[in-house]
Amino acid sequence: MALPPSEAHSPDDPIRVLDVTTDDYRRAFELFLAGSDEKAVTHAHLLALVERLPRRSVFLDIGAGSGATTRYLGSHFERTIAIEPSKYMRDALRLTYPEAEVLSDPVETAEPPALADFALCSHMFYFLPESQYLPTVRRLLDWVRPGGELVLVLQNPDNECMRLVRHFYDIRFDLSPTAKALGTGHEDLVESCTLETLPVRFHADNLPDTLAVAEFMANVPDLAERPTRPTRRDLETYVTTHFADPTGTGYTIHHDHDIIRIKRPETP
């Protein structure tokens, strides 16, 4: 069912900056979750990785958000530590999974109280300059015990959602060069590094819902600071041109995810 916009907008208005604390953000995110198979696909994949671990003492969720994945995976560990700098998200996280130990510090200064058997960092690298990808991965690996694993999740840079972002902003988020760089010269922290792409898609049967989700997808981290933003008309043109199903059954946006697994060697 389509949810009405909170207020009227002209087609020539720029798309909105959706702050995480607002009803507009919540409405768009709920529509996205209702139409996407992301959680089902990624949760099943991550759980399969967790079940193959030799031990499950500590789970570390880096950038835990509201805690849905934290709770899903954390129930398989003796202890869960979550890093979430946003107060709004921390409040939601504590309601979703009160058993988690929650740290409010950003990644740059956080000091988790225990090494993790399994550390997860989902969709955080959009907020970092590419020059910081490799140093940040090395910092995260310092929080993983020898023999443990760090898993990074980011949208595949060539999926339809990221093509929309590139079309309007000419920016690209891509962890594959970092994954490749970890293959040599980082043997102190990396035993193996693999990248797998999971097919994920959003589908809606009507244009208003699709436009709301496309606007949500187009909200890159620095959107408020950009001198120009695409208009609602620009976005609708892109959506109807690129996402309309040929059979006329609605709109589909593929947003495949890259999953990077980094295993630490048993001995440093």
CSV table of C-alpha atoms in Angstrom, one decimal:
chain,number,residue,atom,x,y,z
A,1,MET,CA,0.0,0.0,0.0
A,2,ALA,CA,1.4,3.4,-0.9
A,3,LEU,CA,2.1,5.8,1.9
A,4,PRO,CA,1.2,9.4,1.2
A,5,PRO,CA,4.0,12.0,1.4
A,6,SER,CA,4.0,14.1,4.6
A,7,GLU,CA,3.5,17.3,2.6
A,8,ALA,CA,2.9,18.4,-1.0
A,9,HIS,CA,6.0,18.9,-3.2
A,10,SER,CA,6.5,20.5,-6.6
A,11,PRO,CA,8.1,18.3,-9.3
A,12,ASP,CA,10.7,21.0,-9.6
A,13,ASP,CA,11.7,20.9,-5.9
A,14,PRO,CA,15.0,19.2,-5.1
A,15,ILE,CA,14.7,15.8,-3.4
A,16,ARG,CA,14.6,16.0,0.3
A,17,VAL,CA,17.5,15.4,2.7
A,18,LEU,CA,16.1,12.6,4.8
A,19,ASP,CA,17.4,12.9,8.4
A,20,VAL,CA,17.4,9.6,10.3
A,21,THR,CA,15.4,11.2,13.1
A,22,THR,CA,12.4,12.3,11.0
A,23,ASP,CA,9.1,10.7,10.1
A,24,ASP,CA,10.0,11.1,6.4
A,25,TYR,CA,13.0,8.9,6.8
A,26,ARG,CA,11.1,6.3,8.8
A,27,ARG,CA,8.3,6.2,6.2
A,28,ALA,CA,10.8,5.7,3.4
A,29,PHE,CA,12.8,3.1,5.3
A,30,GLU,CA,9.7,1.1,6.1
A,31,LEU,CA,8.7,1.1,2.5
A,32,PHE,CA,12.2,-0.1,1.6
A,33,LEU,CA,12.1,-2.9,4.1
A,34,ALA,CA,8.6,-3.9,3.0
A,35,GLY,CA,9.7,-4.3,-0.6
A,36,SER,CA,13.2,-5.5,-0.4
A,37,ASP,CA,14.5,-9.0,0.3
A,38,GLU,CA,17.8,-7.6,1.6
A,39,LYS,CA,17.3,-8.7,5.3
A,40,ALA,CA,16.2,-12.2,4.4
A,41,VAL,CA,19.1,-12.7,1.9
A,42,THR,CA,21.9,-11.2,3.9
A,43,HIS,CA,20.8,-12.6,7.2
A,44,ALA,CA,20.7,-16.1,5.8
A,45,HIS,CA,24.2,-15.7,4.3
A,46,LEU,CA,25.7,-14.2,7.5
A,47,LEU,CA,24.2,-16.8,9.7
A,48,ALA,CA,25.7,-19.5,7.5
A,49,LEU,CA,29.1,-17.9,8.1
A,50,VAL,CA,28.5,-17.7,11.8
A,51,GLU,CA,27.5,-21.4,12.0
A,52,ARG,CA,30.9,-22.4,10.5
A,53,LEU,CA,32.9,-20.5,13.1
A,54,PRO,CA,35.1,-22.7,15.4
A,55,ARG,CA,33.9,-20.7,18.4
A,56,ARG,CA,31.2,-18.1,19.1
A,57,SER,CA,32.2,-16.2,22.2
A,58,VAL,CA,32.1,-12.5,21.1
A,59,PHE,CA,30.2,-10.8,18.3
A,60,LEU,CA,31.1,-7.2,17.4
A,61,ASP,CA,28.7,-5.2,15.3
A,62,ILE,CA,30.3,-2.0,14.0
A,63,GLY,CA,27.8,0.6,13.0
A,64,ALA,CA,24.9,-1.5,14.4
A,65,GLY,CA,22.1,1.0,13.5
A,66,SER,CA,18.8,0.1,15.0
A,67,GLY,CA,19.9,-3.4,15.9
A,68,ALA,CA,17.9,-5.8,13.8
A,69,THR,CA,21.0,-7.6,12.5
A,70,THR,CA,22.7,-7.3,15.8
A,71,ARG,CA,19.9,-9.2,17.5
A,72,TYR,CA,19.6,-11.8,14.7
A,73,LEU,CA,23.3,-12.7,14.9
A,74,GLY,CA,24.0,-11.8,18.5
A,75,SER,CA,21.7,-14.6,19.8
A,76,HIS,CA,24.2,-17.1,18.5
A,77,PHE,CA,27.1,-15.7,20.6
A,78,GLU,CA,27.8,-15.6,24.4
A,79,ARG,CA,28.4,-11.8,24.2
A,80,THR,CA,27.5,-9.0,21.8
A,81,ILE,CA,29.2,-5.6,21.6
A,82,ALA,CA,27.8,-3.0,19.3
A,83,ILE,CA,29.3,0.3,18.1
A,84,GLU,CA,26.8,3.0,17.2
A,85,PRO,CA,27.8,6.7,17.3
A,86,SER,CA,24.2,8.0,16.5
A,87,LYS,CA,22.2,8.6,19.7
A,88,TYR,CA,19.0,8.1,17.8
A,89,MET,CA,20.1,4.7,16.6
A,90,ARG,CA,21.6,3.8,19.9
A,91,ASP,CA,18.2,4.3,21.6
A,92,ALA,CA,16.6,2.1,19.0
A,93,LEU,CA,19.3,-0.5,19.4
A,94,ARG,CA,18.9,-0.7,23.1
A,95,LEU,CA,15.2,-1.4,22.6
A,96,THR,CA,15.8,-3.9,19.9
A,97,TYR,CA,18.5,-5.8,21.6
A,98,PRO,CA,19.0,-4.8,25.3
A,99,GLU,CA,21.5,-7.6,25.8
A,100,ALA,CA,24.1,-5.9,23.7
A,101,GLU,CA,26.9,-3.8,25.2
A,102,VAL,CA,26.6,-0.5,23.3
A,103,LEU,CA,29.6,1.8,22.6
A,104,SER,CA,28.9,5.4,21.5
A,105,ASP,CA,32.3,6.3,20.3
A,106,PRO,CA,33.0,6.5,16.5
A,107,VAL,CA,35.2,4.0,14.9
A,108,GLU,CA,38.2,6.3,15.0
A,109,THR,CA,38.3,6.3,18.8
A,110,ALA,CA,36.3,3.3,19.9
A,111,GLU,CA,38.0,0.7,22.0
A,112,PRO,CA,35.9,-2.5,22.2
A,113,PRO,CA,36.4,-4.3,25.6
A,114,ALA,CA,37.0,-7.7,24.0
A,115,LEU,CA,38.3,-9.3,20.8
A,116,ALA,CA,35.7,-10.6,18.5
A,117,ASP,CA,35.3,-14.1,17.0
A,118,PHE,CA,33.1,-12.5,14.4
A,119,ALA,CA,33.0,-8.8,13.6
A,120,LEU,CA,30.5,-7.2,11.1
A,121,CYS,CA,30.6,-3.8,9.5
A,122,SER,CA,27.6,-3.1,7.3
A,123,HIS,CA,27.2,-0.1,5.1
A,124,MET,CA,29.6,2.1,7.1
A,125,PHE,CA,32.1,2.8,4.3
A,126,TYR,CA,29.8,5.2,2.5
A,127,PHE,CA,30.7,7.7,5.2
A,128,LEU,CA,34.5,7.5,4.7
A,129,PRO,CA,36.8,8.9,2.0
A,130,GLU,CA,38.3,6.1,-0.1
A,131,SER,CA,41.8,7.0,1.2
A,132,GLN,CA,40.6,5.8,4.6
A,133,TYR,CA,39.2,2.4,3.5
A,134,LEU,CA,42.4,0.4,4.0
A,135,PRO,CA,43.5,2.0,7.2
A,136,THR,CA,40.0,1.6,8.6
A,137,VAL,CA,39.9,-2.1,7.7
A,138,ARG,CA,43.2,-2.6,9.5
A,139,ARG,CA,41.9,-0.9,12.6
A,140,LEU,CA,38.8,-3.1,12.5
A,141,LEU,CA,41.0,-6.2,12.2
A,142,ASP,CA,42.7,-5.2,15.4
A,143,TRP,CA,39.4,-5.8,17.2
A,144,VAL,CA,39.2,-9.4,15.9
A,145,ARG,CA,41.0,-12.3,17.7
A,146,PRO,CA,43.5,-14.4,15.9
A,147,GLY,CA,41.6,-17.0,13.8
A,148,GLY,CA,38.4,-14.8,13.8
A,149,GLU,CA,36.7,-13.1,10.9
A,150,LEU,CA,35.8,-9.6,9.9
A,151,VAL,CA,32.9,-9.2,7.4
A,152,LEU,CA,32.3,-6.0,5.5
A,153,VAL,CA,28.9,-5.4,3.7
A,154,LEU,CA,28.5,-2.7,1.1
A,155,GLN,CA,26.3,-2.3,-2.0
A,156,ASN,CA,27.9,-3.6,-5.2
A,157,PRO,CA,29.1,-0.5,-7.1
A,158,ASP,CA,27.5,-1.6,-10.3
A,159,ASN,CA,24.1,-2.5,-9.1
A,160,GLU,CA,21.0,-0.4,-10.2
A,161,CYS,CA,20.8,1.6,-7.0
A,162,MET,CA,24.5,2.6,-7.2
A,163,ARG,CA,24.0,3.5,-10.9
A,164,LEU,CA,21.3,5.9,-9.8
A,165,VAL,CA,23.7,7.5,-7.3
A,166,ARG,CA,26.5,7.7,-9.9
A,167,HIS,CA,24.1,9.2,-12.5
A,168,PHE,CA,23.1,12.1,-10.1
A,169,TYR,CA,26.4,12.6,-8.2
A,170,ASP,CA,29.2,11.0,-10.1
A,171,ILE,CA,30.5,9.2,-7.0
A,172,ARG,CA,31.3,5.5,-6.6
A,173,PHE,CA,31.6,3.4,-3.5
A,174,ASP,CA,33.7,0.3,-4.1
A,175,LEU,CA,35.5,-2.0,-1.6
A,176,SER,CA,36.9,-4.4,-4.2
A,177,PRO,CA,40.2,-2.5,-4.6
A,178,THR,CA,40.7,-2.6,-0.8
A,179,ALA,CA,39.9,-6.3,-0.8
A,180,LYS,CA,42.5,-6.8,-3.5
A,181,ALA,CA,45.1,-4.7,-1.7
A,182,LEU,CA,44.6,-6.9,1.4
A,183,GLY,CA,45.9,-9.9,-0.5
A,184,THR,CA,49.6,-8.8,-0.3
A,185,GLY,CA,51.6,-6.9,2.4
A,186,HIS,CA,49.1,-7.4,5.2
A,187,GLU,CA,49.9,-10.9,6.3
A,188,ASP,CA,50.2,-9.8,9.9
A,189,LEU,CA,46.4,-9.3,10.0
A,190,VAL,CA,45.1,-11.2,7.0
A,191,GLU,CA,45.1,-14.9,6.3
A,192,SER,CA,42.5,-14.8,3.5
A,193,CYS,CA,40.2,-12.3,1.9
A,194,THR,CA,37.3,-13.2,-0.3
A,195,LEU,CA,34.5,-11.1,-2.0
A,196,GLU,CA,31.1,-12.5,-2.9
A,197,THR,CA,28.1,-10.6,-4.4
A,198,LEU,CA,24.6,-11.4,-3.2
A,199,PRO,CA,21.6,-10.7,-5.5
A,200,VAL,CA,19.2,-8.4,-3.7
A,201,ARG,CA,16.2,-6.5,-5.0
A,202,PHE,CA,13.5,-4.1,-4.1
A,203,HIS,CA,10.0,-4.3,-5.8
A,204,ALA,CA,6.9,-2.1,-5.6
A,205,ASP,CA,3.7,-2.3,-7.6
A,206,ASN,CA,3.2,1.5,-7.8
A,207,LEU,CA,5.2,4.6,-8.7
A,208,PRO,CA,4.8,6.6,-5.4
A,209,ASP,CA,6.3,3.9,-3.3
A,210,THR,CA,9.1,3.4,-5.7
A,211,LEU,CA,9.9,7.1,-5.8
A,212,ALA,CA,9.9,7.3,-2.0
A,213,VAL,CA,12.5,4.5,-1.9
A,214,ALA,CA,14.5,5.9,-4.8
A,215,GLU,CA,14.7,9.2,-2.9
A,216,PHE,CA,15.9,7.2,0.2
A,217,MET,CA,18.5,5.5,-2.0
A,218,ALA,CA,19.6,8.9,-3.4
A,219,ASN,CA,20.3,10.3,0.0
A,220,VAL,CA,24.1,10.0,0.0
A,221,PRO,CA,25.9,11.0,3.2
A,222,ASP,CA,26.9,14.5,2.1
A,223,LEU,CA,23.7,15.4,0.4
A,224,ALA,CA,22.9,18.4,2.6
A,225,GLU,CA,26.3,19.9,1.7
A,226,ARG,CA,26.0,19.5,-2.0
A,227,PRO,CA,25.3,22.7,-4.0
A,228,THR,CA,22.7,21.0,-6.1
A,229,ARG,CA,20.4,18.1,-5.8
A,230,PRO,CA,18.3,16.3,-8.4
A,231,THR,CA,14.7,17.5,-8.6
A,232,ARG,CA,11.8,15.2,-7.9
A,233,ARG,CA,11.0,15.4,-11.7
A,234,ASP,CA,14.6,14.2,-12.4
A,235,LEU,CA,14.2,11.3,-10.1
A,236,GLU,CA,10.8,10.3,-11.5
A,237,THR,CA,12.2,10.4,-15.0
A,238,TYR,CA,15.1,8.1,-14.0
A,239,VAL,CA,12.8,5.7,-12.1
A,240,THR,CA,10.3,5.3,-14.9
A,241,THR,CA,13.1,4.9,-17.5
A,242,HIS,CA,15.3,2.4,-15.7
A,243,PHE,CA,13.2,0.6,-13.1
A,244,ALA,CA,9.8,0.0,-14.7
A,245,ASP,CA,9.1,-3.7,-15.2
A,246,PRO,CA,8.7,-4.6,-18.9
A,247,THR,CA,5.5,-6.6,-18.0
A,248,GLY,CA,3.9,-3.5,-16.4
A,249,THR,CA,3.7,-5.2,-13.0
A,250,GLY,CA,5.5,-2.5,-11.1
A,251,TYR,CA,9.0,-1.3,-10.5
A,252,THR,CA,12.2,-3.3,-9.5
A,253,ILE,CA,15.5,-1.9,-8.3
A,254,HIS,CA,18.3,-4.4,-7.9
A,255,HIS,CA,20.7,-3.5,-5.1
A,256,ASP,CA,23.1,-6.5,-5.0
A,257,HIS,CA,25.5,-6.5,-2.0
A,258,ASP,CA,29.2,-7.2,-1.8
A,259,ILE,CA,30.2,-9.4,1.1
A,260,ILE,CA,33.9,-9.3,2.0
A,261,ARG,CA,35.2,-11.9,4.4
A,262,ILE,CA,38.6,-11.3,6.0
A,263,LYS,CA,40.1,-14.0,8.2
A,264,ARG,CA,42.8,-13.3,10.7
A,265,PRO,CA,45.7,-15.8,10.9
A,266,GLU,CA,45.6,-18.0,14.0
A,267,THR,CA,48.9,-16.6,15.2
A,268,PRO,CA,49.9,-13.0,14.8
